[in-house]
Short mmCIF file of C-alpha atoms and ligand atoms in Angstrom, two decimals:
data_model
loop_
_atom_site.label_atom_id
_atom_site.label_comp_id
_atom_site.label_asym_id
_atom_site.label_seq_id
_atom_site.Cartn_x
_atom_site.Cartn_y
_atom_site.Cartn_z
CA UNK R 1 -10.87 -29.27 -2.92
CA UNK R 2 -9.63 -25.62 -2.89
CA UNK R 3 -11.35 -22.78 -1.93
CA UNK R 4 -10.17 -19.77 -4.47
CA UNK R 5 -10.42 -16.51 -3.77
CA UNK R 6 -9.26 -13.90 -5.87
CA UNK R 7 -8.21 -10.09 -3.98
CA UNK R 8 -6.99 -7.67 -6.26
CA UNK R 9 -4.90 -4.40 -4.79
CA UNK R 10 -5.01 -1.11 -6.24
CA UNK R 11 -3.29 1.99 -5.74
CA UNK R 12 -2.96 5.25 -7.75
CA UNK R 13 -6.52 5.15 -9.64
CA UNK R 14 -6.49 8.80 -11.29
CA UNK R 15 -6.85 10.94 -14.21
CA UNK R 16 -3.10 10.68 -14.75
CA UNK R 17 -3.26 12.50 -18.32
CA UNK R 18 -5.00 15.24 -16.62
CA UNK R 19 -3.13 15.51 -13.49
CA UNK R 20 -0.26 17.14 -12.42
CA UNK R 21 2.11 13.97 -12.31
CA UNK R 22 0.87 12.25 -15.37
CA UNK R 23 4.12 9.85 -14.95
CA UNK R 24 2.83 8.36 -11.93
CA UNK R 25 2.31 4.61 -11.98
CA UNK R 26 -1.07 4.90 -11.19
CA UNK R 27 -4.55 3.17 -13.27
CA UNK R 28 -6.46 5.34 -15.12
CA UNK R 29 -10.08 6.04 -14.23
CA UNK R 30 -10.80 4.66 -17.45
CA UNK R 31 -9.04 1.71 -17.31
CA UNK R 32 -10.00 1.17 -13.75
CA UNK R 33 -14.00 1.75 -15.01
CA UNK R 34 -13.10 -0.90 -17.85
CA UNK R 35 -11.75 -3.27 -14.93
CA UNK R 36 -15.31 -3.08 -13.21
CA UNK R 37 -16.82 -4.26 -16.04
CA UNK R 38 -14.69 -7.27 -16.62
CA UNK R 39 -14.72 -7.95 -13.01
CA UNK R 40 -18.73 -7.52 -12.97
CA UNK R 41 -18.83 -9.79 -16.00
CA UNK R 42 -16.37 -12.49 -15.07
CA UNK R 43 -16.48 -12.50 -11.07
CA UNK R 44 -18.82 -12.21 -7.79
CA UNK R 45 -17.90 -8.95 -5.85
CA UNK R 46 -18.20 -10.09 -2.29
CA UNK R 47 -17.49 -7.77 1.18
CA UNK R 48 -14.89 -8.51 4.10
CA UNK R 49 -17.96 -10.14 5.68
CA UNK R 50 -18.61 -12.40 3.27
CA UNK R 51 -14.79 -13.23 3.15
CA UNK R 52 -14.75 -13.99 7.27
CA UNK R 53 -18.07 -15.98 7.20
CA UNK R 54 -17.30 -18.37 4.63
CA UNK R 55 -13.31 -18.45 6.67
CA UNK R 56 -16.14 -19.14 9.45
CA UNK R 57 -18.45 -22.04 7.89
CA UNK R 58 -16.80 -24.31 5.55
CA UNK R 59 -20.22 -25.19 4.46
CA UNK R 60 -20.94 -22.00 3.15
CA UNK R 61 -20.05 -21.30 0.25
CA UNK R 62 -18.98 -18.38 -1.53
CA UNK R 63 -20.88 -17.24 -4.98
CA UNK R 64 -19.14 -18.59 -8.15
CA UNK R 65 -15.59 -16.33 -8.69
CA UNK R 66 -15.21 -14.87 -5.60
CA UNK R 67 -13.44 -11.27 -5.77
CA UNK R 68 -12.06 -8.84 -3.36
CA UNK R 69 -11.21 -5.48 -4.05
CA UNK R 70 -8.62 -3.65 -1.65
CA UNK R 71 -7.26 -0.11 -1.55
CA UNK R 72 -3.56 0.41 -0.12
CA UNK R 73 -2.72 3.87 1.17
CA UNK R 74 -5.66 5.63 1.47
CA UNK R 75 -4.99 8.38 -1.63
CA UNK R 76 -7.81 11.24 -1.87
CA UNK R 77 -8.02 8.81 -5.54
CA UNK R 78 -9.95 6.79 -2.91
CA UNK R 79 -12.89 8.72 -2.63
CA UNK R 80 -12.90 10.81 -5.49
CA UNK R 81 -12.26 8.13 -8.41
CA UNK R 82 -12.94 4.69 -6.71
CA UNK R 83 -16.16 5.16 -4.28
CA UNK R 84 -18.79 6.78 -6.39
CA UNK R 85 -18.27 3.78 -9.00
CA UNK R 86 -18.18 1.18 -6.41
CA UNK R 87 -20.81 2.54 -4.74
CA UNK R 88 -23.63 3.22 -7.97
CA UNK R 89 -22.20 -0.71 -9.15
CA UNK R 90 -23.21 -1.93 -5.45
CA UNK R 91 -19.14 -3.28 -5.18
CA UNK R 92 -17.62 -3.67 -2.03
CA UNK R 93 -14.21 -2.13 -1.12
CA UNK R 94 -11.76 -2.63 1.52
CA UNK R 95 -9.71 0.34 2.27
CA UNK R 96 -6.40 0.48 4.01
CA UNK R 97 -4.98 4.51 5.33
CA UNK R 98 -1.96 4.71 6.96
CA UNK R 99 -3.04 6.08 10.04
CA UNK R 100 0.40 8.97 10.50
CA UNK R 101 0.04 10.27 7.08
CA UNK R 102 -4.08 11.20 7.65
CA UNK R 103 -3.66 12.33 11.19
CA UNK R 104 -0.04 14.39 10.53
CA UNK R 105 -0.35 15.30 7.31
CA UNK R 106 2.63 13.23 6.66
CA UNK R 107 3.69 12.40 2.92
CA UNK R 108 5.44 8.25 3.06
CA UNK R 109 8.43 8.27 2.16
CA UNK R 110 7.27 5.63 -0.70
CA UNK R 111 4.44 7.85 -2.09
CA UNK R 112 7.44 10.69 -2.15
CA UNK R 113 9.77 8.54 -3.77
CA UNK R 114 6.89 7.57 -6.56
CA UNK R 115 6.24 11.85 -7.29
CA UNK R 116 10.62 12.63 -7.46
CA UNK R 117 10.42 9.92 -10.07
CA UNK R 118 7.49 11.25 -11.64
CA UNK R 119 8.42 14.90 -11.74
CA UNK R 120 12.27 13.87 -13.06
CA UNK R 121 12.19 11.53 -16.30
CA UNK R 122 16.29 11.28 -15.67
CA UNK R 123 16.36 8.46 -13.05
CA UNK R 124 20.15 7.97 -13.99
CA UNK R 125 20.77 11.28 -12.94
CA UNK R 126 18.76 11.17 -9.86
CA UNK R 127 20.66 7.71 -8.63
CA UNK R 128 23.93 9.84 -9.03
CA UNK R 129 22.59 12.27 -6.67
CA UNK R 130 21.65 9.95 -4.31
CA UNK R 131 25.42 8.22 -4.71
CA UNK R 132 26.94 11.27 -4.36
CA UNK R 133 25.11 12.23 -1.00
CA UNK R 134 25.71 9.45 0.75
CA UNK R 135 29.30 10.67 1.49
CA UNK R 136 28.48 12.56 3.86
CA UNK R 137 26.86 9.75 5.77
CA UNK R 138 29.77 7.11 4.85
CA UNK R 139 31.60 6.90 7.68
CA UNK R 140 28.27 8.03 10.44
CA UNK R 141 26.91 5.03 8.89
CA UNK R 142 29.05 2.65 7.69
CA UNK R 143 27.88 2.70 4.18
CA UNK R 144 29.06 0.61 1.41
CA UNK R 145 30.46 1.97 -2.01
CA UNK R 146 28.37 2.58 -4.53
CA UNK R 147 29.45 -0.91 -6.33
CA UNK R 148 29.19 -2.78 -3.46
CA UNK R 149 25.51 -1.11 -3.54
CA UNK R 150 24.85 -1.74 -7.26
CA UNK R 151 26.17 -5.69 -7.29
CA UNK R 152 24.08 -5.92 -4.12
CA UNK R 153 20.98 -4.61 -5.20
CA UNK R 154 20.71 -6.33 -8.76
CA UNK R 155 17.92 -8.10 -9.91
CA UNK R 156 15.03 -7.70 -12.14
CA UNK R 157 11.52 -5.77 -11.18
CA UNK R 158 8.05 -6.00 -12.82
CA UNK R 159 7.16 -2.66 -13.77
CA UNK R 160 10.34 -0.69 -13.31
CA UNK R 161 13.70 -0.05 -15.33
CA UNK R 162 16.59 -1.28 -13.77
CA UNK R 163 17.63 2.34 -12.10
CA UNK R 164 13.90 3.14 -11.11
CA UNK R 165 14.76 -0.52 -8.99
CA UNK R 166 17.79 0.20 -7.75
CA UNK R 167 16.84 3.74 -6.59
CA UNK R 168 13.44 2.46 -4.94
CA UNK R 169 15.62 -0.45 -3.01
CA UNK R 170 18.04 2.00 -1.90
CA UNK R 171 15.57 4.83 -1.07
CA UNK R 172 13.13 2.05 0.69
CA UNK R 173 14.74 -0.58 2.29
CA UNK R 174 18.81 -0.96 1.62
CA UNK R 175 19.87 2.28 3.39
CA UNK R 176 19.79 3.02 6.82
CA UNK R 177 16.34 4.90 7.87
CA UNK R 178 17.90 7.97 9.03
CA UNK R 179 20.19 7.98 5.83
CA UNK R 180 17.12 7.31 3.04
CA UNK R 181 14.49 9.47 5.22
CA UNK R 182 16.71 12.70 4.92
CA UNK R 183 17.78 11.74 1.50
CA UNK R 184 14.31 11.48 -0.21
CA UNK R 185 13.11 14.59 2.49
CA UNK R 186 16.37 16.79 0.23
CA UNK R 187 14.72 15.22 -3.08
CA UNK R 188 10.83 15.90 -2.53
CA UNK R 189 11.67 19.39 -1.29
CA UNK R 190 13.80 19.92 -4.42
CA UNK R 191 11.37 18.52 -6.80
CA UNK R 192 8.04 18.00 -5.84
CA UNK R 193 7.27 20.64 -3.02
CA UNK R 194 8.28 22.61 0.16
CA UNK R 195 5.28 22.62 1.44
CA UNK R 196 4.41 18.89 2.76
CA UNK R 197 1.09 18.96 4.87
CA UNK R 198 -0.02 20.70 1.62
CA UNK R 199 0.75 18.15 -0.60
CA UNK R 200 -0.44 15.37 2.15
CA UNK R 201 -3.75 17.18 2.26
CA UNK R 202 -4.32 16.69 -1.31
CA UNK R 203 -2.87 12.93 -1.34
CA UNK R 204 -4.69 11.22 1.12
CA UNK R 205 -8.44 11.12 2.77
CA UNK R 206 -9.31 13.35 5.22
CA UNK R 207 -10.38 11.73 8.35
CA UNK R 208 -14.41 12.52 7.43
CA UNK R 209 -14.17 11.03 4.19
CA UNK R 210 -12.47 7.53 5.30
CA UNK R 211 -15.79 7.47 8.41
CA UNK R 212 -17.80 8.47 4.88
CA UNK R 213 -16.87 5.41 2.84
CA UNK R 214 -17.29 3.49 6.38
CA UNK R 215 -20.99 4.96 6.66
CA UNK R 216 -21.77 3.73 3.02
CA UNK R 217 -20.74 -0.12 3.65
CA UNK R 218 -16.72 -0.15 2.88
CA UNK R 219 -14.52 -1.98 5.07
CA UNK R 220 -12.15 0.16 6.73
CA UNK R 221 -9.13 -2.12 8.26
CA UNK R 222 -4.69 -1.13 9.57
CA UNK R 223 -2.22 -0.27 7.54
CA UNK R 224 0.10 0.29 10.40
CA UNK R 225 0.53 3.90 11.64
CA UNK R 226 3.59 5.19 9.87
CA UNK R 227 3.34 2.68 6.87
CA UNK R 228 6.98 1.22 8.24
CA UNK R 229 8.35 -2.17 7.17
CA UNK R 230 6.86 -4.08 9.67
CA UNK R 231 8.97 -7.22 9.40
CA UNK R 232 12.19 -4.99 9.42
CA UNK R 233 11.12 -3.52 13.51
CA UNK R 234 11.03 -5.37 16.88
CA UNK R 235 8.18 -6.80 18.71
CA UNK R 236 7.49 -3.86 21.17
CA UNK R 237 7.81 -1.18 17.60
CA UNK R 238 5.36 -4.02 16.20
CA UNK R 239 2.74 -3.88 19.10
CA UNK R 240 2.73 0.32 18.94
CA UNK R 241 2.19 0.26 15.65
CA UNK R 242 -0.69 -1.81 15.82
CA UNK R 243 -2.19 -0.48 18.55
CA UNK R 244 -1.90 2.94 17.23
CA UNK R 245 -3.33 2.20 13.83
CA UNK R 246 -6.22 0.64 15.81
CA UNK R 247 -6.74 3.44 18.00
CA UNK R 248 -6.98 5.76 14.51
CA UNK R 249 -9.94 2.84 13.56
CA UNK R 250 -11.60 3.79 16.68
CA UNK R 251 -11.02 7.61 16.63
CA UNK R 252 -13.21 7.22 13.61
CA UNK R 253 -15.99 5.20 15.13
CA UNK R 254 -15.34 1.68 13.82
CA UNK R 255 -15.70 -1.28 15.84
CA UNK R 256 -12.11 -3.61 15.66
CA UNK R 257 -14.21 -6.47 16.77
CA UNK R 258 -13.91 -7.56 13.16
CA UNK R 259 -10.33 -5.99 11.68
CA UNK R 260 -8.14 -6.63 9.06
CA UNK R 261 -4.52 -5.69 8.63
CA UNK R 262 -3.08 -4.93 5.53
CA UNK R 263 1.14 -5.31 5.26
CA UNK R 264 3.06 -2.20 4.27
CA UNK R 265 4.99 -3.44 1.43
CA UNK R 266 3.56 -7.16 2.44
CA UNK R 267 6.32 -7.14 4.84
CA UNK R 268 5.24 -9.31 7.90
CA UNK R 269 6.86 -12.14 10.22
CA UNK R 270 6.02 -14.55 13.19
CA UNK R 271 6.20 -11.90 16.08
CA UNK R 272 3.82 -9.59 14.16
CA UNK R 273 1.72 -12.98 13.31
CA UNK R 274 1.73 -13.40 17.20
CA UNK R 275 0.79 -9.87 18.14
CA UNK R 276 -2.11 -9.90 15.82
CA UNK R 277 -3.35 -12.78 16.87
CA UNK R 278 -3.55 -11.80 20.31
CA UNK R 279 -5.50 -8.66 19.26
CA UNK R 280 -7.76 -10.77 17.37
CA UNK R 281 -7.35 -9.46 13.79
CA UNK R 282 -9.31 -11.31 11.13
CA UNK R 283 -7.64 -10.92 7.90
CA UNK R 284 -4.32 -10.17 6.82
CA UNK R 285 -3.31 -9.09 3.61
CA UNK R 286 -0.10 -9.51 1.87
CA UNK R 287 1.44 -8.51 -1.38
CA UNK R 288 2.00 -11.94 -2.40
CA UNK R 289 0.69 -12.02 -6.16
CA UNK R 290 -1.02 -15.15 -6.11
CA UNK R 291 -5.23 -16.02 -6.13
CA UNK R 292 -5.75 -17.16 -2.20
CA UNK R 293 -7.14 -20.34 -1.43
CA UNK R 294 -9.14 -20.32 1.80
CA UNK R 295 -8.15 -24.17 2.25
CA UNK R 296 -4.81 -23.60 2.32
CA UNK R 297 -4.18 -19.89 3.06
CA UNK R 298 -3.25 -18.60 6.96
CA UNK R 299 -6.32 -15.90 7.00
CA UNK R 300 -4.11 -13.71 8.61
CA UNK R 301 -1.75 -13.90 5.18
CA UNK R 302 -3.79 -14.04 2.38
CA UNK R 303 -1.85 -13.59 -1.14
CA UNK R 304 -3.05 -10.85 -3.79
CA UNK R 305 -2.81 -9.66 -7.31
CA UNK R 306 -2.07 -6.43 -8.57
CA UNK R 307 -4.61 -4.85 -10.25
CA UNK R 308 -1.82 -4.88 -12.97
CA UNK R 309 -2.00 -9.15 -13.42
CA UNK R 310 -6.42 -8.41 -14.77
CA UNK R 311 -6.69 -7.43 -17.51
CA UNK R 312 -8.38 -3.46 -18.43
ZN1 LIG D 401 0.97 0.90 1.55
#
């Protein structure tokens, strides 16, 4: 008998025809409102708590169409957009911050890649830029050629073109971190903005709103401290980052006697697996687009759609 469970993650939800980046790859608040109501009319809403009871008692069962609604990244869209319609439809949310980018005024990397591409239609062009500075990282580095890059880094993507894929591997994964931090630093500055804690500001939650969605019933859980790939570090880079996402949690007066981790870029592996455990995390959330199946599912790597796969 399986157990189904289905979590949804959402990002961007904005105005995006009425905002300054309207190409961001972001839900509209309309579409996100029209989500609601097929969720409300097809599903049960239920909290974290409901989600680690029913892990708790097998005989307890969950209402009919369980759904769980998380929110990576912890975007200002949070509580401007998403809360006040959770909160007047009585949903639960689950929110993950990334603890650097609240407390440093920090942009990711991955949020600055997503405004470059936004502010420059011309992702062709863009890719040549990035080819063309990596000579003077070559040899530092020990980079490959730019076709040893592109037959590398082939392969197809959901939701993107093939350059908008190629440029997001390089720029988030395939290049060294020193090489794609200063890289998408040059392009953000050029593009987007000079002036980062600025732009951070208006991104994410402020520390008092993330303990004000806490104080009106959402769950509040990790998202690491500097959003890194978390499967990509060692044990001891692991542990810090834990601990120092948890220590953020605290800071902002919530208990981690029940937390929940959610994966930058789902990226997670057995050591991390190990060093949660030992912390007793709860729930783990991965980017695995699949409906989870408490029967079957680790809870500390539960699969998830995309708000994308409901329909809107
Ligand atoms: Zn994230």
């Amino acid at each position: 008998m399986s157990r189904p469970v289905t979590i949804v993650m959402y990002h961007y939800v904005r105005d995006l025809e009425r905002s300054r980046f309207p190409a961001i790859k972001g839900l509209s608040v309309e579409r996100f409102r029209r989500q609601l109501d097929y969720i409300q009319a097809r599903h049960t809403p239920i909290s974290l708590a409901d989600l680690l009871q029913a892990l708790e008692s097998e005989g307890r069962d969950l209402p009919p169409n369980p759904i769980l609604l998380t929110f990576d990244d912890g975007y200002s869209d949070h509580f401007a957009n998403v809360f006040p319609l959770l909160d007047s439809r009585g949903i639960p949310g689950c929110f993950f911050p990334p603890a650097q980018a609240v407390l440093e005024h920090k942009v990711l990397d991955v949020n600055k890649i997503h405004f470059v591409l936004a502010a420059v239609p011309d992702a062709a062009g863009l890719l040549d830029q990035v080819f063309s500075s990596l000579a003077e990282f070559r040899s530092e580095y020990a980079l490959k050629t730019r076709e040893a890059y592109l037959q590398s880094l082939t392969g197809e993507h959901r939701y993107d073109t093939p350059e908008v894929t190629l440029l997001k591997r390089l720029l988030q994964r395939e290049l060294p971190e020193p090489v794609r931090t200063e890289i998408v630093r040059r392009l953000f500055t050029k593009y987007v903005t000079a002036d980062e804690a600025a732009f951070a500001c208006e991104l994410y939650m402020s520390v008092d709103q993330i303990a004000c969605l806490r104080r009106h019933g959402m769950h509040i859980g990790s998202h690491g401290y500097t959003h890194a790939w978390l499967n990509r570090i060692s044990p001891e880079a692991q542990a810090i980052e834990i601990d120092r996402s948890l220590d953020f949690l605290r800071m902002l007066g919530i208990g981690t006697s029940e937390w929940s981790v959610c994966y930058p870029y789902g990226g997670f592996n057995e050591s991390l697996l190990q060093i949660l455990r030992t912390r007793r995390c709860r729930l783990g959330f991965t980017a695995d687009a699949r409906i989870a199946d408490l029967h079957v599912n680790d809870p500390l790597t539960l699969p998830r759609l995309d708000t994308n796969d409901l329909p809107s």
